[in-house]
CSV table of C-alpha atoms in Angstrom, one decimal:
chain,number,residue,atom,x,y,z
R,36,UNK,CA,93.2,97.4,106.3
R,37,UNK,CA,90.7,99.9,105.0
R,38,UNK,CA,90.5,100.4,101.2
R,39,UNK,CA,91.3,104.3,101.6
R,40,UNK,CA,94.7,102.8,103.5
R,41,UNK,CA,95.1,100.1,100.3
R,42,UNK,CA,94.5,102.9,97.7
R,43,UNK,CA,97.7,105.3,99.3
R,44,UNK,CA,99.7,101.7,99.2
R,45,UNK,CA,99.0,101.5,95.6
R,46,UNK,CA,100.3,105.4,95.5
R,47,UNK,CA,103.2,104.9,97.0
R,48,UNK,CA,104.8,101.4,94.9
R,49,UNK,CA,103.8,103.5,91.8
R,50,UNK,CA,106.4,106.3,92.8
R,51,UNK,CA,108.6,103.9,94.5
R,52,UNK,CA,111.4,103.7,91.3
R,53,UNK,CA,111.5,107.9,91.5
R,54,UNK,CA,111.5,108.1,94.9
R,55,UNK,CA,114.8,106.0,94.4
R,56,UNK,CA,116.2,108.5,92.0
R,57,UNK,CA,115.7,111.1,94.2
R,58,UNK,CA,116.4,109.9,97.8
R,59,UNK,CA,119.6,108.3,96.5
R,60,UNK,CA,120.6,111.9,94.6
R,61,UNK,CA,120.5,114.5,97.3
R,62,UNK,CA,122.9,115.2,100.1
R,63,UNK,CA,121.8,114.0,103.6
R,64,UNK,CA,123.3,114.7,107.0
R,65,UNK,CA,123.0,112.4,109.8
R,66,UNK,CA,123.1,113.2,113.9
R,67,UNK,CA,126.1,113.9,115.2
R,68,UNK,CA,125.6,113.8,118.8
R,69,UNK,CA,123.4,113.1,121.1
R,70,UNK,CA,121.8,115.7,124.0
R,71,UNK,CA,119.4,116.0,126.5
R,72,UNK,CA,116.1,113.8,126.2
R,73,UNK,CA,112.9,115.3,124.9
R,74,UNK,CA,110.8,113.8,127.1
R,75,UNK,CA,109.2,111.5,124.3
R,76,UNK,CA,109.8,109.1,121.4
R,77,UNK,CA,106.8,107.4,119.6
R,78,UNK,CA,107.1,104.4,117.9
R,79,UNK,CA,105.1,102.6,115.2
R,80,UNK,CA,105.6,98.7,115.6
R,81,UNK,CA,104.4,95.3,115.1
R,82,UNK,CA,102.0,94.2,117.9
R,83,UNK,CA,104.2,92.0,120.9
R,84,UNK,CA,107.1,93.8,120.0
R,85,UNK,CA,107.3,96.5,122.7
R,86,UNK,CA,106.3,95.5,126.0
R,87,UNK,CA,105.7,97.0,129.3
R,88,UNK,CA,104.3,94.3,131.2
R,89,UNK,CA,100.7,95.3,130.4
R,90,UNK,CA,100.0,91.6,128.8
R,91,UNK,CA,102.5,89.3,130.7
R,92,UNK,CA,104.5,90.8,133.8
R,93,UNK,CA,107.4,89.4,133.2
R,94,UNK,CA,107.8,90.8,129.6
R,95,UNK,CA,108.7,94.6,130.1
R,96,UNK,CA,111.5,96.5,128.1
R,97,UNK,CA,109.9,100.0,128.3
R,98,UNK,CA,109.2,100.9,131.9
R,99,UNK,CA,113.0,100.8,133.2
R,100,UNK,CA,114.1,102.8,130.0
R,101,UNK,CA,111.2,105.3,130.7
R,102,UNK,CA,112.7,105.8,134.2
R,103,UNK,CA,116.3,105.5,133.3
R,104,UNK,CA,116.2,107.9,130.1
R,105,UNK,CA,113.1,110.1,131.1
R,106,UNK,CA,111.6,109.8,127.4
R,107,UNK,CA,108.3,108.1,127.7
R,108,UNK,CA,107.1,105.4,125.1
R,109,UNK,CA,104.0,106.1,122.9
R,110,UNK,CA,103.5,103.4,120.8
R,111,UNK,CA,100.9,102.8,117.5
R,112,UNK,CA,100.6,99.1,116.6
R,113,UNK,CA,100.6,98.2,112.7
R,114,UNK,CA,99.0,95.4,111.2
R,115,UNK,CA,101.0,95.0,108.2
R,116,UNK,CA,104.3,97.0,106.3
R,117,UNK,CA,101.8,98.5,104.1
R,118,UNK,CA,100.3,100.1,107.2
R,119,UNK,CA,103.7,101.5,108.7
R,120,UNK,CA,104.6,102.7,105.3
R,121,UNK,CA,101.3,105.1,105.1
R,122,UNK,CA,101.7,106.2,108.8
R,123,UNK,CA,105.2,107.1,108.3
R,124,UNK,CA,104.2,108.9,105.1
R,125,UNK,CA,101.8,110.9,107.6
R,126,UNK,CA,104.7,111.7,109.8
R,127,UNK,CA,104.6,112.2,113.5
R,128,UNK,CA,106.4,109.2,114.5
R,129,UNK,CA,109.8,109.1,115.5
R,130,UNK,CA,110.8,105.6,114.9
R,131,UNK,CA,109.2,102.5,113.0
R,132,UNK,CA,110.1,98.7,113.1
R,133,UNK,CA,110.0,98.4,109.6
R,134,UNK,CA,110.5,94.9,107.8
R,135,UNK,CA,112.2,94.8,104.5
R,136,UNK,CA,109.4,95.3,102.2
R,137,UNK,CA,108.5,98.5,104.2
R,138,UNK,CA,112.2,99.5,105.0
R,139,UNK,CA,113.6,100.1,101.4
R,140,UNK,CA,110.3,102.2,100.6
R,141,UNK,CA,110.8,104.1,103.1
R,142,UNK,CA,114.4,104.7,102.1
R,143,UNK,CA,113.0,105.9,98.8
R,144,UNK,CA,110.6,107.8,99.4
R,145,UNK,CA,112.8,109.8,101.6
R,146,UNK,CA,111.3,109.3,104.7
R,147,UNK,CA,113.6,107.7,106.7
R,148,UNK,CA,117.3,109.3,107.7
R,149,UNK,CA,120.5,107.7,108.1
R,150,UNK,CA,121.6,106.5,111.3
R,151,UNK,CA,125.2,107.5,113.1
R,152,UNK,CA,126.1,104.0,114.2
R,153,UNK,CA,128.7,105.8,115.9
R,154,UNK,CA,126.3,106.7,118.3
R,155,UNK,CA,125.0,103.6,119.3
R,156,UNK,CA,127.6,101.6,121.2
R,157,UNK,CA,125.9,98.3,121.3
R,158,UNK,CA,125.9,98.4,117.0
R,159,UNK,CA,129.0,96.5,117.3
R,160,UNK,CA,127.2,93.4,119.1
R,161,UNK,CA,124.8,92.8,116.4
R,162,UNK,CA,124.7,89.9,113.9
R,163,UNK,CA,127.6,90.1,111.2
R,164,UNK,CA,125.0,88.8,109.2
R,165,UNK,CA,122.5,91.4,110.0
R,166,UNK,CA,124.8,94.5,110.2
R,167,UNK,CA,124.8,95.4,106.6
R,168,UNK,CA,121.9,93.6,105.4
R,169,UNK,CA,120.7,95.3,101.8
R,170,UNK,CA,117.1,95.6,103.3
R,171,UNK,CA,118.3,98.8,105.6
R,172,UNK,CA,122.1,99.7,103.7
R,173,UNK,CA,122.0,101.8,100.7
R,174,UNK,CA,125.2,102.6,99.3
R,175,UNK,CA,126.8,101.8,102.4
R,176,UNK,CA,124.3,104.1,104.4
R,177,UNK,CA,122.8,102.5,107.3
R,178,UNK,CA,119.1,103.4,107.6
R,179,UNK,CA,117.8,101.1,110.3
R,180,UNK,CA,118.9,99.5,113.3
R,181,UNK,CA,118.5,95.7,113.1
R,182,UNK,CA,115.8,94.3,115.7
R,183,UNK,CA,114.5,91.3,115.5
R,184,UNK,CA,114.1,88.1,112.5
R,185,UNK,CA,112.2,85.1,112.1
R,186,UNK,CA,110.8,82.9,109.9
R,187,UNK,CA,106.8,83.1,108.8
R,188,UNK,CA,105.3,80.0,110.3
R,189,UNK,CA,103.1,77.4,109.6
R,190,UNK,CA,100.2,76.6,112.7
R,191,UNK,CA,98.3,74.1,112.4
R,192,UNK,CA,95.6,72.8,115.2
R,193,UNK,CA,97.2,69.5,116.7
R,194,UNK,CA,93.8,67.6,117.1
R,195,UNK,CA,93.0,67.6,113.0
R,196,UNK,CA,97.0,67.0,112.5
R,197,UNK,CA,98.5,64.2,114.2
R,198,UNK,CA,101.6,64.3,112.2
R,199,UNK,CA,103.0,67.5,111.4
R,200,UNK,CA,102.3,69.1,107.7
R,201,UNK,CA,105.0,68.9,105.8
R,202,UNK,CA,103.9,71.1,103.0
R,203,UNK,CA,102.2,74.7,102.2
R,204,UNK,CA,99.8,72.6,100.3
R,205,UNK,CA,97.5,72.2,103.2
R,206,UNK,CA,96.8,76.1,102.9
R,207,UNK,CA,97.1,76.7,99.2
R,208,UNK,CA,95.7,73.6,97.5
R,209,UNK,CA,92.0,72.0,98.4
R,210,UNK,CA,92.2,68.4,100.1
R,211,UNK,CA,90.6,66.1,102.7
R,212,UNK,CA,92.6,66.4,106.2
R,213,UNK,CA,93.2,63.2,108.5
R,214,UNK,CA,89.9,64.5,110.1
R,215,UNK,CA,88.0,63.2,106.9
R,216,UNK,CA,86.8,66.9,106.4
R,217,UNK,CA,87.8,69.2,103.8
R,218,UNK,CA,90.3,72.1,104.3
R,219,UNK,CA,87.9,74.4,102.7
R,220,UNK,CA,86.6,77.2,104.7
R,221,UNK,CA,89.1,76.3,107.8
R,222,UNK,CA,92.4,78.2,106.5
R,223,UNK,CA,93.6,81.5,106.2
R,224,UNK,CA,96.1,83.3,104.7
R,225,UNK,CA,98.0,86.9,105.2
R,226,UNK,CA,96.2,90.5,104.3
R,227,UNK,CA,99.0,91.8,102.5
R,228,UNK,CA,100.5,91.6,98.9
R,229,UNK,CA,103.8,90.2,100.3
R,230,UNK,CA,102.2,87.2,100.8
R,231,UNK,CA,102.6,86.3,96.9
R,232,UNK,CA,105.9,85.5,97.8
R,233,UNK,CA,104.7,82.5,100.2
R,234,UNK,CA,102.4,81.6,97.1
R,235,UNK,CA,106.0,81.8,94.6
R,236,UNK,CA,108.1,80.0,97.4
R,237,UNK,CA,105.5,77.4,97.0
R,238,UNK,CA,105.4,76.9,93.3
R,239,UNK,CA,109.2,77.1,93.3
R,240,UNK,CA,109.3,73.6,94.3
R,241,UNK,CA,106.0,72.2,93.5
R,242,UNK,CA,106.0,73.4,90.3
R,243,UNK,CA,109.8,73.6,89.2
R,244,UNK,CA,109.2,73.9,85.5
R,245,UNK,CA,107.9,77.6,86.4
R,246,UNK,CA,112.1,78.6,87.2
R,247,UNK,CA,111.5,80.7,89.9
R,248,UNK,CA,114.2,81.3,91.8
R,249,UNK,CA,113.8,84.0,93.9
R,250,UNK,CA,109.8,84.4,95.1
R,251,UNK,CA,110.6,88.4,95.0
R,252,UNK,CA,111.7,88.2,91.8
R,253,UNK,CA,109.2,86.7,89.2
R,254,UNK,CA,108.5,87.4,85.5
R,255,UNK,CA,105.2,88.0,83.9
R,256,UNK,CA,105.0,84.0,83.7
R,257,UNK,CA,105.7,83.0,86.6
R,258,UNK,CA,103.3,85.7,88.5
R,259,UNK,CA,100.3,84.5,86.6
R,260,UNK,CA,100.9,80.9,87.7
R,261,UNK,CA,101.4,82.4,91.0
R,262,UNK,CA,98.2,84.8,90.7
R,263,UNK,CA,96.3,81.6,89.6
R,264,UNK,CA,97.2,79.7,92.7
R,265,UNK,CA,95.8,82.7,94.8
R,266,UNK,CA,92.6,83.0,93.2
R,267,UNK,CA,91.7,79.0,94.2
R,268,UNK,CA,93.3,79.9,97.2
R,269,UNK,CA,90.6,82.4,97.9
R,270,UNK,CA,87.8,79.7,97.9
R,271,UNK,CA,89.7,78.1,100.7
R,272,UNK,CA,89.8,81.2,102.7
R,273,UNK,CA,86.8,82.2,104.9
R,274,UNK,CA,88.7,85.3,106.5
R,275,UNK,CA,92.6,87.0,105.7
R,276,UNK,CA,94.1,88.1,109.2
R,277,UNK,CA,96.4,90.9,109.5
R,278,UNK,CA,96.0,91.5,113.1
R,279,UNK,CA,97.6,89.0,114.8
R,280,UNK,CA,95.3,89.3,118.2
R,281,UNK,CA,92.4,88.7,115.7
R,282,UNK,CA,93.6,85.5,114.4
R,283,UNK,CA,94.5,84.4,117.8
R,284,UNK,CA,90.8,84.9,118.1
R,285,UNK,CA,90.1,83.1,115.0
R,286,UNK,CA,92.3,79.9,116.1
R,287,UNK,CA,90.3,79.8,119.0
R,288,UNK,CA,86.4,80.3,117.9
R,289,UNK,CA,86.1,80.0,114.4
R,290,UNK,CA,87.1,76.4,113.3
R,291,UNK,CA,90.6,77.1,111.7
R,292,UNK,CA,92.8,74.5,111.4
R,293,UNK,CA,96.0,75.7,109.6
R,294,UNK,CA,97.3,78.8,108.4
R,295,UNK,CA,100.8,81.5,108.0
R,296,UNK,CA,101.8,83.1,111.0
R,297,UNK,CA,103.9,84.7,112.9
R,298,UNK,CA,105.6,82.7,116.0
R,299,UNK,CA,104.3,85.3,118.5
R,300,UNK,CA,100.5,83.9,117.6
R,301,UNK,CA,101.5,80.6,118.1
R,302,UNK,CA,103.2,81.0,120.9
R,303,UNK,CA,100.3,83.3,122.8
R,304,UNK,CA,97.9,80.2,122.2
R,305,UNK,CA,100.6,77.7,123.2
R,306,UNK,CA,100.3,80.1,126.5
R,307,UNK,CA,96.5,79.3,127.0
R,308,UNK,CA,96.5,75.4,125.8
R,309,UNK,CA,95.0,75.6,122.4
R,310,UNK,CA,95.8,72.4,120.7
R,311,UNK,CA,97.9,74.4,117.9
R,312,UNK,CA,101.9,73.8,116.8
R,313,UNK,CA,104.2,75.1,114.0
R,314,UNK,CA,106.4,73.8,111.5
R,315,UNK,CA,108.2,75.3,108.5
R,316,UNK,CA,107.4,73.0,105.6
R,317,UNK,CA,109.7,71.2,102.9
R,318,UNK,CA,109.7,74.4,100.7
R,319,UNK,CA,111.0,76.4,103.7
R,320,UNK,CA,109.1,80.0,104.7
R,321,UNK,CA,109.5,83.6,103.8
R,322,UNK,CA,110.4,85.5,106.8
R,323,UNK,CA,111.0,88.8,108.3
R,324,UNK,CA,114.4,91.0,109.3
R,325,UNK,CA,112.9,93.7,110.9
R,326,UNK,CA,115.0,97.2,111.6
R,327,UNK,CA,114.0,100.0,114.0
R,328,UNK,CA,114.2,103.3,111.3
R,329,UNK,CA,114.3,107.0,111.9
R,330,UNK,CA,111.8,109.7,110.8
R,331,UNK,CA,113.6,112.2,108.6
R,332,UNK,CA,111.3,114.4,111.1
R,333,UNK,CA,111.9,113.1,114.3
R,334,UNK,CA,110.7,115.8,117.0
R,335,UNK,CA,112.5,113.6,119.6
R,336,UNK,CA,115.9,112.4,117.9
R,337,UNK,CA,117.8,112.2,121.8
R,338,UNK,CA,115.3,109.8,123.0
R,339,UNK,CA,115.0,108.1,119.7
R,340,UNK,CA,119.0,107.0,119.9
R,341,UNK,CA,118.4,106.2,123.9
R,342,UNK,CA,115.6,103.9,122.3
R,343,UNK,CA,118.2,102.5,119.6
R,344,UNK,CA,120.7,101.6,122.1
R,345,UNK,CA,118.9,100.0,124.5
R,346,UNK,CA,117.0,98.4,121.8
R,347,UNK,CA,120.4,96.3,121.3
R,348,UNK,CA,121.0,95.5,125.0
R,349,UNK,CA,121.2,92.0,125.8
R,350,UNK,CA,118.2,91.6,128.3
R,351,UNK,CA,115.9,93.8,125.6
R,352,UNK,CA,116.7,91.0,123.3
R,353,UNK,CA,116.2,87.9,124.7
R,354,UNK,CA,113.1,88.9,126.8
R,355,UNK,CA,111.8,90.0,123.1
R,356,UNK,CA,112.8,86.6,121.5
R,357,UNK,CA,111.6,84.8,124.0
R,358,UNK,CA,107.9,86.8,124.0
R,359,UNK,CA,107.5,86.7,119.9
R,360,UNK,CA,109.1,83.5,119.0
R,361,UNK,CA,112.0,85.1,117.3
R,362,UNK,CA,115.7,85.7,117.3
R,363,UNK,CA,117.8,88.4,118.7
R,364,UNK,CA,119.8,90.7,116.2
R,365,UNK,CA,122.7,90.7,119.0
R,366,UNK,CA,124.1,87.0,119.0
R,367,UNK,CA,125.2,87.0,122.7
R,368,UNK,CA,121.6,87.9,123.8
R,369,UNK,CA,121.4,83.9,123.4
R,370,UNK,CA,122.7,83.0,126.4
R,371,UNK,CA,122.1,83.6,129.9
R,372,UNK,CA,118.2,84.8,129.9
R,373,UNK,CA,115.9,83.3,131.8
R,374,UNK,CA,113.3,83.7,129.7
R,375,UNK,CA,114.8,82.5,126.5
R,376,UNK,CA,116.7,79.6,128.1
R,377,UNK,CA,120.2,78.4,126.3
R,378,UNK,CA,118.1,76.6,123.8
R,379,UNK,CA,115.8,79.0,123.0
R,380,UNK,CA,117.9,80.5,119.8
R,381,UNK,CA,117.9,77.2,117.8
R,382,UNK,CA,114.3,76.6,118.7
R,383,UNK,CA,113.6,80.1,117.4
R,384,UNK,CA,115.9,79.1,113.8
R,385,UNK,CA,118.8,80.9,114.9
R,386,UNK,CA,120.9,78.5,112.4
R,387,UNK,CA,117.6,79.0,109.5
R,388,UNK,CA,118.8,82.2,108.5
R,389,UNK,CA,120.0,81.2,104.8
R,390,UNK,CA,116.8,78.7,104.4
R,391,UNK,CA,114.8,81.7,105.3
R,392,UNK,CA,113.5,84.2,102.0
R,393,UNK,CA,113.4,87.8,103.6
R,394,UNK,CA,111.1,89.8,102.9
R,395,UNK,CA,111.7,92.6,100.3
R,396,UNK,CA,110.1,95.1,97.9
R,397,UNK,CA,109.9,93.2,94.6
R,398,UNK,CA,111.0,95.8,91.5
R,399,UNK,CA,110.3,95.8,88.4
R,400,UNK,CA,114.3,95.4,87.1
R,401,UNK,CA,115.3,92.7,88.6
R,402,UNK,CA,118.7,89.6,88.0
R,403,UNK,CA,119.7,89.1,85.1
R,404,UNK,CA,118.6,92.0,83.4
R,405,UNK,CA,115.1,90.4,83.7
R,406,UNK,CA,111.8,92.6,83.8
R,407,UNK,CA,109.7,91.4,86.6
R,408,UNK,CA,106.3,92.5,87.9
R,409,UNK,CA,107.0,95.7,90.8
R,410,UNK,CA,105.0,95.5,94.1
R,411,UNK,CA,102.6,98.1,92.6
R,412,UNK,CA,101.0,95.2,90.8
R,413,UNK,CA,101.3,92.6,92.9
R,414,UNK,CA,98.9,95.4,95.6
R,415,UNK,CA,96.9,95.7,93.1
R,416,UNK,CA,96.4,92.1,92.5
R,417,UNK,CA,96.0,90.9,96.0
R,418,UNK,CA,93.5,93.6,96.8
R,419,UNK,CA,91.5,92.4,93.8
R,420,UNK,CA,91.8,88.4,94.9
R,421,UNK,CA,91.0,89.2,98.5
R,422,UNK,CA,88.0,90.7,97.0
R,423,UNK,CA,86.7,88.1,95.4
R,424,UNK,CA,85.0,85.3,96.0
């Protein structure tokens, strides 16, 4: 991400605590019907995650809702949450798949409207566990329509690992592989300040005298130690990736040998024989629960809900699954897809979901009456680490 990008990320966690106050103090009203198309919706989204066969054929979700609705799909890929946050701050989107440490900022900065589930006739398919998840539900509003979820990954190249890591420490602490060669220079690591939290998850256990208990969630002590870990980190790491077609790239011509990821990378080098594999190590993986969110501004609200809808259908949601390595938000979409398979849910961690820590906003009050560090400082931070070197 450019720095002018970075410096409106900063911007926007410092106001995030007022935006609160005054998102969750005025009155809202939310659709109450839906009419005739627009024509249009455009959608900010992570790459892979709406397809019209352009890449693989046999992956297409928008071409038959183009024809069947008559709204056609414009779509702007974002890198990171950081990125989706300052391009919905722009406006001139209509929708966004926003994960939960972009979701609850966009809540609070006002920028996002609630969504008439009554509207959306597949709502009552999706995940109990999903439905009134706290990363799109504000006082019992609904601001998102759940999507997709997964677990952050760990891919490492099969050739240099002939057993399966077991733990993060191949990325975040240095050490001779079981190619004799050091792991220096050949990792990488995520271009965004959420990835502390993969840093705190792995301190959690390896370093349990810390107490942290919840990576999103971590007092002035425990963020140092975390902070430290990042800075050796960062003479580890030749390059951060936040594209994911870039690090596909980077798996395949620069020498990498292990690094976080999302399935959807592993899975597109799978597809074209590289020697790579993931795992979720002992101290388990933070991990995304992404929800499709509404522009307060939406020019094309009718098309928008025909998107929500047929965002839930079955098919949508097991040809997705199937393409990024994740799992559906509507249960049933597990069976019967002959992309997916029968098995392809449990592959995917369908049963992970309570080993998996979901991405969120940290705040500065936090359990316990506690005072933790907010997500202004943690940007900060990481843009200073990544920096370095």
């Amino acid at each position: 991400m450019k720095f002018d990008s970075y410096k409106r990320v900063v911007f926007s966690a410092a106001v995030l605590a007022i935006a609160f106050a005054v998102a969750c103090g005025k009155k809202e009203t939310k659709v109450s019907e839906i009419g005739q198309g627009e024509g249009e919706v455009s959608i900010v989204a992570w790459p892979g995650y709406i397809e019209r066969g352009e890449t693989d054929k046999g992956y297409d979700w928008v071409t038959e809702f183009e024809k069947n609705s008559g709204c056609k799909v414009n779509v702007k890929t974002a890198a990171t949450s950081d990125e989706m946050v300052a391009l919905m701050n722009e406006g001139g989107f209509d929708l966004v798949t926003a994960s939960g440490d972009a979701s609850l900022r966009l809540v609070a900065g006002g920028k996002v409207q609630e969504i008439n589930t009554d509207l959306i006739p597949s709502w009552k398919n999706v995940d109990s566990r999903l439905q009134n998840a706290p990363w799109h539900t504000v006082e019992g509003k609904h601001y998102g329509v759940p999507y997709q979820w997964g677990p952050n990954v760990l891919m490492y190249n099969t050739k240099v690992f002939k057993k399966a890591p077991t733990s993060w420490n191949v990325v975040f602490e240095e050490q001779v592989l079981a190619d004799g060669k050091s792991n220096k220079g050949r990792v990488q690591a995520f271009d965004g300040p959420i990835y502390i939290a993969d840093a705190a998850l792995y301190l959690k256990q390896s370093k349990p005298e810390l107490g942290i208990q919840d990576p999103y969630e971590l007092d002035e002590k425990q963020y140092n130690a975390v902070i430290e870990l990042l800075k050796k980190q960062r003479q580890l790491v030749p390059k951060y990736w936040h594209d994911a077609m870039v690090q596909v790239d980077d798996f395949k011509k620069e020498g990498l040998v292990a690094s976080s990821t999302w399935p959807f990378q592993v899975n597109l080098l799978v597809g074209e024989k590289q020697p790579v594999a993931s795992v979720v190590p002992k101290e388990g993986a933070t991990g995304w629960a992404d929800s499709t969110m509404l522009h307060k501004d939406s020019k094309h609200v009718n098309c928008a809900y025909k998107w929500l809808e047929h965002s839930l259908s079955q098919k949508v949601q097991g040809d997705l699954a199937s393409w990024f390595g994740s799992v559906p938000s509507v249960p049933s979409a597990c069976k019967g897809n002959a992309l997916l398979g029968d098995t392809g849910c449990a592959i995917n961690g369908f049963n992970n979901f309570e080993k998996i820590s979901f991405w969120r906003t940290p705040k500065e009050d936090c359990s316990g009456g506690r005072k933790c560090i907010p997500y202004k400082k943690w940007a900060e931070d990481y843009i200073s680490i990544i920096g370095s070197k």
